[in-house]
Coordinates of C-alpha atoms and ligand atoms in Angstrom, one line a residue:
X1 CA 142.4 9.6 56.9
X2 CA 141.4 9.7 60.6
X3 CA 144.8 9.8 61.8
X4 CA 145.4 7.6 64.6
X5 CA 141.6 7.1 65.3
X6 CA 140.0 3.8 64.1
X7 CA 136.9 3.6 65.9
X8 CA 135.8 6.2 68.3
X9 CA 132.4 6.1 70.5
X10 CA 129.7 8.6 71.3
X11 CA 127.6 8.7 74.4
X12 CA 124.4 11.7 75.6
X13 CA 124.8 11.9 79.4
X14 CA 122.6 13.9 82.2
X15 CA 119.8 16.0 81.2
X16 CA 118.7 15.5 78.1
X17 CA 118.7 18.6 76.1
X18 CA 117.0 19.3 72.3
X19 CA 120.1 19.7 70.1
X20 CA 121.5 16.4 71.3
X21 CA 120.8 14.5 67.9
X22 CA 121.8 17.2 65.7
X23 CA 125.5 16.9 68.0
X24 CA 125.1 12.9 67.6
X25 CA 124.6 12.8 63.8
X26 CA 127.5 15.6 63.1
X27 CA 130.1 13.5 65.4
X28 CA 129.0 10.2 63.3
X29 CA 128.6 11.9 59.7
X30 CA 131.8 14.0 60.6
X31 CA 134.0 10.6 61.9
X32 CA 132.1 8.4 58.6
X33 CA 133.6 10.6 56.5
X34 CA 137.0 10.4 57.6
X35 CA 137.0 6.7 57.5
X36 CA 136.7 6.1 61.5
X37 CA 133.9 4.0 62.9
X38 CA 131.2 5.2 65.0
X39 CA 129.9 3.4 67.8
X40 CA 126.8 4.5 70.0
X41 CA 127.3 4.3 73.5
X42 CA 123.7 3.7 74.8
X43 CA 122.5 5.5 78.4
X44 CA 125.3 8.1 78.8
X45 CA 128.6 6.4 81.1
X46 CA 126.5 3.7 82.2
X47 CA 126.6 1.8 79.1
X48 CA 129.9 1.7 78.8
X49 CA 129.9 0.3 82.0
X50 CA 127.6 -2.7 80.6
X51 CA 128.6 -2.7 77.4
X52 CA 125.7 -1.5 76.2
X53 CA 126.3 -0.4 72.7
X54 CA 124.9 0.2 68.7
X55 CA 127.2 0.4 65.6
X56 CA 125.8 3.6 63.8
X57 CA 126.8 4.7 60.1
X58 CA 126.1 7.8 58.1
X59 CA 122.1 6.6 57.4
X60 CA 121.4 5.5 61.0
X61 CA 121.5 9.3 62.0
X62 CA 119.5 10.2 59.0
X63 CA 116.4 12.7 60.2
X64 CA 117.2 13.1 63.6
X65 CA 118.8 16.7 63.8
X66 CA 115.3 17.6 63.8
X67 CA 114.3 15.6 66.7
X68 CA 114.5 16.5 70.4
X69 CA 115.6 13.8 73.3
X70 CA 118.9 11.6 72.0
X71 CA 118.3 8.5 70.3
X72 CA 121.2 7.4 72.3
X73 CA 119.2 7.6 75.7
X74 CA 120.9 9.2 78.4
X75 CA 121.2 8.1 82.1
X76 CA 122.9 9.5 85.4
X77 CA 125.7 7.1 86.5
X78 CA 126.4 6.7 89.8
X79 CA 128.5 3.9 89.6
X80 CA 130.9 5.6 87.2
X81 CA 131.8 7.9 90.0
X82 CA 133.5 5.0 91.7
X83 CA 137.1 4.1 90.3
X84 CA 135.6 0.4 89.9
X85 CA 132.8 1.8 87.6
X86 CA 135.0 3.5 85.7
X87 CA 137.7 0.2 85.4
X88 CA 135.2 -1.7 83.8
X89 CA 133.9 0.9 81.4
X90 CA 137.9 1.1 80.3
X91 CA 137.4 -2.9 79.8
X92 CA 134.7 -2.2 77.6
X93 CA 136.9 0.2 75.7
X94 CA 139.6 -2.0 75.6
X95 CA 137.4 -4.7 74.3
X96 CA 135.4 -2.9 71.5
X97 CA 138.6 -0.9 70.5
X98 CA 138.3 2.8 71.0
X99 CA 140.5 5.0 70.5
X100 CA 138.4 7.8 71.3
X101 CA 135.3 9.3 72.9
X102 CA 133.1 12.3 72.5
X103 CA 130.9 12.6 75.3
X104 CA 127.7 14.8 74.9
X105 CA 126.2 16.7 78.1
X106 CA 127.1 19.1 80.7
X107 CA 129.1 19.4 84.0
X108 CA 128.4 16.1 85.5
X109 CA 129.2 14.1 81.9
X110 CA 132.6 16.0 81.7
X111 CA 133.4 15.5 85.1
X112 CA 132.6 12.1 84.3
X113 CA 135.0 12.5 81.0
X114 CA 138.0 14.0 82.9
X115 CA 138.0 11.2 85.6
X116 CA 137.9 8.1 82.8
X117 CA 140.8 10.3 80.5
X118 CA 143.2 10.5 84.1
X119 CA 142.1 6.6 84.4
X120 CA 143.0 5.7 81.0
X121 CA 146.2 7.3 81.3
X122 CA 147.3 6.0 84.6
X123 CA 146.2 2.5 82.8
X124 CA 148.8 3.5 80.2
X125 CA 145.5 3.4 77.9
X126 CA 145.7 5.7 74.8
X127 CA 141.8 6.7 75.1
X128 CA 141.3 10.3 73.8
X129 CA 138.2 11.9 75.2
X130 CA 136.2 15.1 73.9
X131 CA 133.4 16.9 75.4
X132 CA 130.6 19.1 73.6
X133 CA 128.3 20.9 75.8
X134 CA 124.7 20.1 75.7
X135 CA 122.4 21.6 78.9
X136 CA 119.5 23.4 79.0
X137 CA 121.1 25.7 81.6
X138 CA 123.8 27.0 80.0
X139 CA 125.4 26.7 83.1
X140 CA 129.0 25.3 81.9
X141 CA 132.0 27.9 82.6
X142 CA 134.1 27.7 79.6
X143 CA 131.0 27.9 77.0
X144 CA 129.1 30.6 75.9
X145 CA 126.4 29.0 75.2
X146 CA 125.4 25.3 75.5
X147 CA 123.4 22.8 73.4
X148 CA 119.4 23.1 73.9
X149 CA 119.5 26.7 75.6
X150 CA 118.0 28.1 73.2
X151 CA 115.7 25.4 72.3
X152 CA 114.1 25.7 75.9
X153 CA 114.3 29.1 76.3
X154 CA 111.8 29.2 73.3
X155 CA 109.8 26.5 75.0
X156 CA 109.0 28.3 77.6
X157 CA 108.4 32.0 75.8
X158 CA 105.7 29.8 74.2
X159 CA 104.4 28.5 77.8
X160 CA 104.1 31.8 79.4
X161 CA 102.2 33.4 76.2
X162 CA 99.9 31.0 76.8
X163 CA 99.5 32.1 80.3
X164 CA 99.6 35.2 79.8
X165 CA 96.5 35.2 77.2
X166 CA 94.6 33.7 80.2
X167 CA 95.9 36.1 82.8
X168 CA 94.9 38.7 81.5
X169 CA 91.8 38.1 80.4
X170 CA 90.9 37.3 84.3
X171 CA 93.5 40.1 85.5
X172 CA 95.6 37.9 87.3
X173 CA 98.9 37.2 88.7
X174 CA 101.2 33.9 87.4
X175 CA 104.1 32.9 88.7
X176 CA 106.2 30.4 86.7
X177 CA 108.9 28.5 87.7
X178 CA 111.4 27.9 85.0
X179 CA 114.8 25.3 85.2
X180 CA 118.0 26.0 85.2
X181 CA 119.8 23.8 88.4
X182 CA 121.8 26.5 90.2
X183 CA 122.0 28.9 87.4
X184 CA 119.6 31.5 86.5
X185 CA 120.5 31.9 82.7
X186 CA 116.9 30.4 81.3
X187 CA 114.4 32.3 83.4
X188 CA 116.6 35.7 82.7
X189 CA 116.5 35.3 79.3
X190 CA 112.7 34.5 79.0
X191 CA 111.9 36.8 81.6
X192 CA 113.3 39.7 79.3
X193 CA 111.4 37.9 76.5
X194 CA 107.9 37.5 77.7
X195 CA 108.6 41.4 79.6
X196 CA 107.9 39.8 83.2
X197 CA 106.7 41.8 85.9
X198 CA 109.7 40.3 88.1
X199 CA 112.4 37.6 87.1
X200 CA 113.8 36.0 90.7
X201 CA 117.6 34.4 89.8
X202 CA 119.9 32.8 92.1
X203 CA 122.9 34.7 90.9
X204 CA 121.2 37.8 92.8
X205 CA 119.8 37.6 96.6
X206 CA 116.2 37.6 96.5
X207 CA 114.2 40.9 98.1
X208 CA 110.7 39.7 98.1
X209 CA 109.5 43.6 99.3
X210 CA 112.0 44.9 96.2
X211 CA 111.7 42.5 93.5
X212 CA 108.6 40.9 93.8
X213 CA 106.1 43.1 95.8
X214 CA 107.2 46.5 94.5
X215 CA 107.6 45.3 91.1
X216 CA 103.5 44.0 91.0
X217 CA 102.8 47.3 92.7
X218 CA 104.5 49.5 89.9
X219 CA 103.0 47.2 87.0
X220 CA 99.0 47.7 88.6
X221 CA 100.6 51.9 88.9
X222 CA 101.5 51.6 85.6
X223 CA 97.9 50.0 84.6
X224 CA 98.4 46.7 84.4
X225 CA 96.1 44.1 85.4
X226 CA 97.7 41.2 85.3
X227 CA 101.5 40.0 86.4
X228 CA 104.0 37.7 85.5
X229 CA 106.8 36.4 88.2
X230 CA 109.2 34.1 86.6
X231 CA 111.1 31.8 89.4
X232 CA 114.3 30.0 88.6
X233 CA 114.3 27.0 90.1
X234 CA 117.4 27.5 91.5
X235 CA 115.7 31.1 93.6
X236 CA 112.6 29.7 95.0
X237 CA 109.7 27.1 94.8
X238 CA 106.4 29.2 92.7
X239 CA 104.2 27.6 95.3
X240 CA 105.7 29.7 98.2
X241 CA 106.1 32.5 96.4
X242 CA 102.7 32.7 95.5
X243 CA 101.7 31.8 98.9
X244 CA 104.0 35.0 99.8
X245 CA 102.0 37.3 97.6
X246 CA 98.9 36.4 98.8
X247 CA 99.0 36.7 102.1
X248 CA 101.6 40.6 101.2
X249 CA 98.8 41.8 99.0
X250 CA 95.9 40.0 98.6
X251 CA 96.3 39.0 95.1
X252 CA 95.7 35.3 94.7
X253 CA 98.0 33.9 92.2
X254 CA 98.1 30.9 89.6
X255 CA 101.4 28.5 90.0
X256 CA 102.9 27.1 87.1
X257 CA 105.6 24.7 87.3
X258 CA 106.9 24.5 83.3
X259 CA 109.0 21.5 84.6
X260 CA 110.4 18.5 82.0
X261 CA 108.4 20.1 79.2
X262 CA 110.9 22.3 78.6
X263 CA 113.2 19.8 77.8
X264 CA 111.5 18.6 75.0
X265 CA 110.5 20.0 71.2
X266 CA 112.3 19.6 68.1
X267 CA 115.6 22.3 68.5
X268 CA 115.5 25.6 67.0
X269 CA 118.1 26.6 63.8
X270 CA 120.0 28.0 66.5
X271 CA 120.8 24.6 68.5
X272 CA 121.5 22.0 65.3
X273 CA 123.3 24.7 63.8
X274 CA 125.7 24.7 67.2
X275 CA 125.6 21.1 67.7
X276 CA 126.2 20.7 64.0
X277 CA 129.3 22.9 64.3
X278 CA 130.4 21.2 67.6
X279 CA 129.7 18.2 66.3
X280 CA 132.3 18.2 63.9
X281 CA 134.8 20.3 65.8
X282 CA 134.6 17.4 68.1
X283 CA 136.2 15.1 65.8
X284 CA 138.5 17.2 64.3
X285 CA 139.6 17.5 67.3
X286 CA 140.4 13.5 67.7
X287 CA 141.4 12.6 64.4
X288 CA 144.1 15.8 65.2
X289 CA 145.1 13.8 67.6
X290 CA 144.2 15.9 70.9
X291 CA 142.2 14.5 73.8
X292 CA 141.1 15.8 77.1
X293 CA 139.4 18.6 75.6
X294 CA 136.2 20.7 75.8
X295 CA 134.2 22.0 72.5
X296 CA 133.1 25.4 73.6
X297 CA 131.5 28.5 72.2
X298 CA 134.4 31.4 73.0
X299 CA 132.8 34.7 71.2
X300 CA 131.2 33.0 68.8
X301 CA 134.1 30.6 67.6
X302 CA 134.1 27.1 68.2
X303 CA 137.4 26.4 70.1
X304 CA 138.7 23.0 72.1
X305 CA 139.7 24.2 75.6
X306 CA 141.9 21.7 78.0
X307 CA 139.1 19.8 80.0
X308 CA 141.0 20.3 83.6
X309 CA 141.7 24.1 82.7
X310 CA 137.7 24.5 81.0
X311 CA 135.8 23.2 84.2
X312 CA 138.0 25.0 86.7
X313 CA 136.4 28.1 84.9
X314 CA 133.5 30.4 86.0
X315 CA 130.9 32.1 83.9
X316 CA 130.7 35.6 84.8
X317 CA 126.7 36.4 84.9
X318 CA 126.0 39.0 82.6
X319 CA 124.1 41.0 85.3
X320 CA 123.8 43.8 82.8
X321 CA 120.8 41.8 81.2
X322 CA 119.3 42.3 84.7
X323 CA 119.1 46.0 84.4
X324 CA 117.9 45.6 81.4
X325 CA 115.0 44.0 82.6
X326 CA 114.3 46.4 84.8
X327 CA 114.6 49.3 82.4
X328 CA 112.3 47.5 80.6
X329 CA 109.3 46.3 82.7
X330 CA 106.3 47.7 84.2
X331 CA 106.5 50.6 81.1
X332 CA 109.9 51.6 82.6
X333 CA 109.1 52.4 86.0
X334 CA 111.3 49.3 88.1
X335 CA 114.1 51.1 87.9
X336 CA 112.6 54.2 89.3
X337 CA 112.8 52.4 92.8
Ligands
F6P1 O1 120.3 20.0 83.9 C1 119.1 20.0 83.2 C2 118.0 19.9 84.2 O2 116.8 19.9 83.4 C3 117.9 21.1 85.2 O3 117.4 22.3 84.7 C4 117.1 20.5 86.3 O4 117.4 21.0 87.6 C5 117.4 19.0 86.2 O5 118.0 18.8 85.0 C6 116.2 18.1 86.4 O6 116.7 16.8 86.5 P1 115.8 15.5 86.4 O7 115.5 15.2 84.9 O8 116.6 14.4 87.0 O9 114.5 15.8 87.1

């Protein structure tokens, strides 16, 4: 029924993401079915470096799609980014009898997945290797969207309520800092969600006077009291920037750092219904014989994009949302400037 897969593994790798067990139980349900056997690769690419491993069948995944982290643990390998690394994890391949693997994460796990496919075939090793993407950045080029996106952008819409109950209350200034690595794609989204005095990304140079300063002026203009500056990560450290306001305006603002909470909850319907749908487009994939591919999100269709040809591709920032924003806050009065 599977084809020409027998036995196939499945690893989480990087940042954890919630969405990850959903993707796990549809790859093992989806490969169950089909007659191939599943085997759990524990702590991302370093246990197949060790050998570190769990048989799993269609009950050992049973009520996890509603649960956030990966059962399979997830780890950052260094040593797999060594050819020697990698030649022992093929060992381990070889000797548990894989034909394929679906490797859950984001840019550094498929890098990690393109350099053990070229490996395998320069070994003359028949080892078909699929990618679905799971970060909370949504940062991977040939995706849409990404596993646990969602999940954290909600995360963190509930965070900043919360902040914002107390903020106003004592008419105060917050600035959060939100995730996202390099990519500004969480705090954009939220920022639009929670209507954010000022949102500071890294995909657009940051003028303090403009975007921050000006944007607090308009708000108290407007008659608000209290302000809301969401930092990527990837723009700024919150501590300086509220150091920055105070000593520009006087203002004496509260720092919030959301950090690993918002990699955590149980996943929205939005998240298990992706990683259920890339779950099993994963294996479809294998059992149809196809390896070296990426699972990705193309205008709402699944579709299985050549790995080399999907991470040489860049996500366009929809810059439009930006404007948006600005249309948007301080009762419509940004985009006045
Ligand atoms: O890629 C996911 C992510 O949470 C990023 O948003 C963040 O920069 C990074 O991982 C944090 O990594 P760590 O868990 O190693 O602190």
């Amino acid at each position: 029924m599977g084809g020409k897969m027998r036995r196939i593994g499945v690893l989480t790798s990087g940042g954890d993401a919630p969405g990850m067990n959903a993707a796990v139980r549809a790859v093992v349900r989806t490969a169950v079915g089909q007659g191939i056997e599943c085997i759990g690769i524990r702590r991302g690419w370093s246990g197949l470096i060790t050998s570190d491993f769990v048989q799993l069948d269609g009950s050992s995944v049973s009520r996890i799609i509603n649960r956030g982290g990966t059962i399979l643990y997830t780890a950052r390998s260094i040593e797999f980014m060594e050819e020697e690394g990698r030649a022992k994890a093929l060992a381990t391949c070889k000797l548990l009898g894989l034909d394929g693997i679906v490797a859950i994460g984001g840019d550094g796990t498929f890098r990690g997945a393109l350099a053990i496919s070229r490996q395998a075939a320069k070994d003359g090793m028949d080892l078909k290797v699929v990618g679905i993407p799971a970060t909370i950045d949504n940062d991977i080029g040939c995706s849409h969207y990404t596993i646990g996106f969602d999940s954290a952008c909600n995360t963190c819409i509930e965070c900043i309520d919360k902040l914002r109950d107390t903020m106003q209350s004592h008419e105060r200034c917050s600035v959060v800092e939100v995730m996202g690595r390099h990519a500004g794609y969480l705090a954009l989204y939220v920022g639009i969600a929670v209507g954010a005095t000022a949102v500071l990304i890294p995909e657009r140079p940051v003028d303090f006077e403009r975007d921050v300063i000006e944007n607090i002026r308009r708000a108290r203009l407007a008659g608000t009291t209290h302000y809301m500056i969401v930092v990527a990560e990837g723009a700024g450290k919150a501590f300086y920037i509220g150091q920055q306001i105070n000593e520009a305006i006087g203002i004496d603002p509260r720092v919030t750092v959301l950090g690993h909470i918002q990699r955590g909850g149980s996943p929205t319907a939005r998240d298990r219904e992706t990683a259920s749908r890339m779950g099993y487009a994963a294996v479809q994939t294998l059992v149809g014989d196809k390896g070296n591919r990426i699972i990705s999100l193309v205008d709402g269709q699944i579709r299985d994009l050549d790995m080399e040809e999907a991470l040489a591709m860049t996500k366009q920032f929809q810059m439009d949302r930006y404007d948006i924003l600005e249309a948007l806050t301080n009762n419509g009065t940004s985009h006045l400037r």
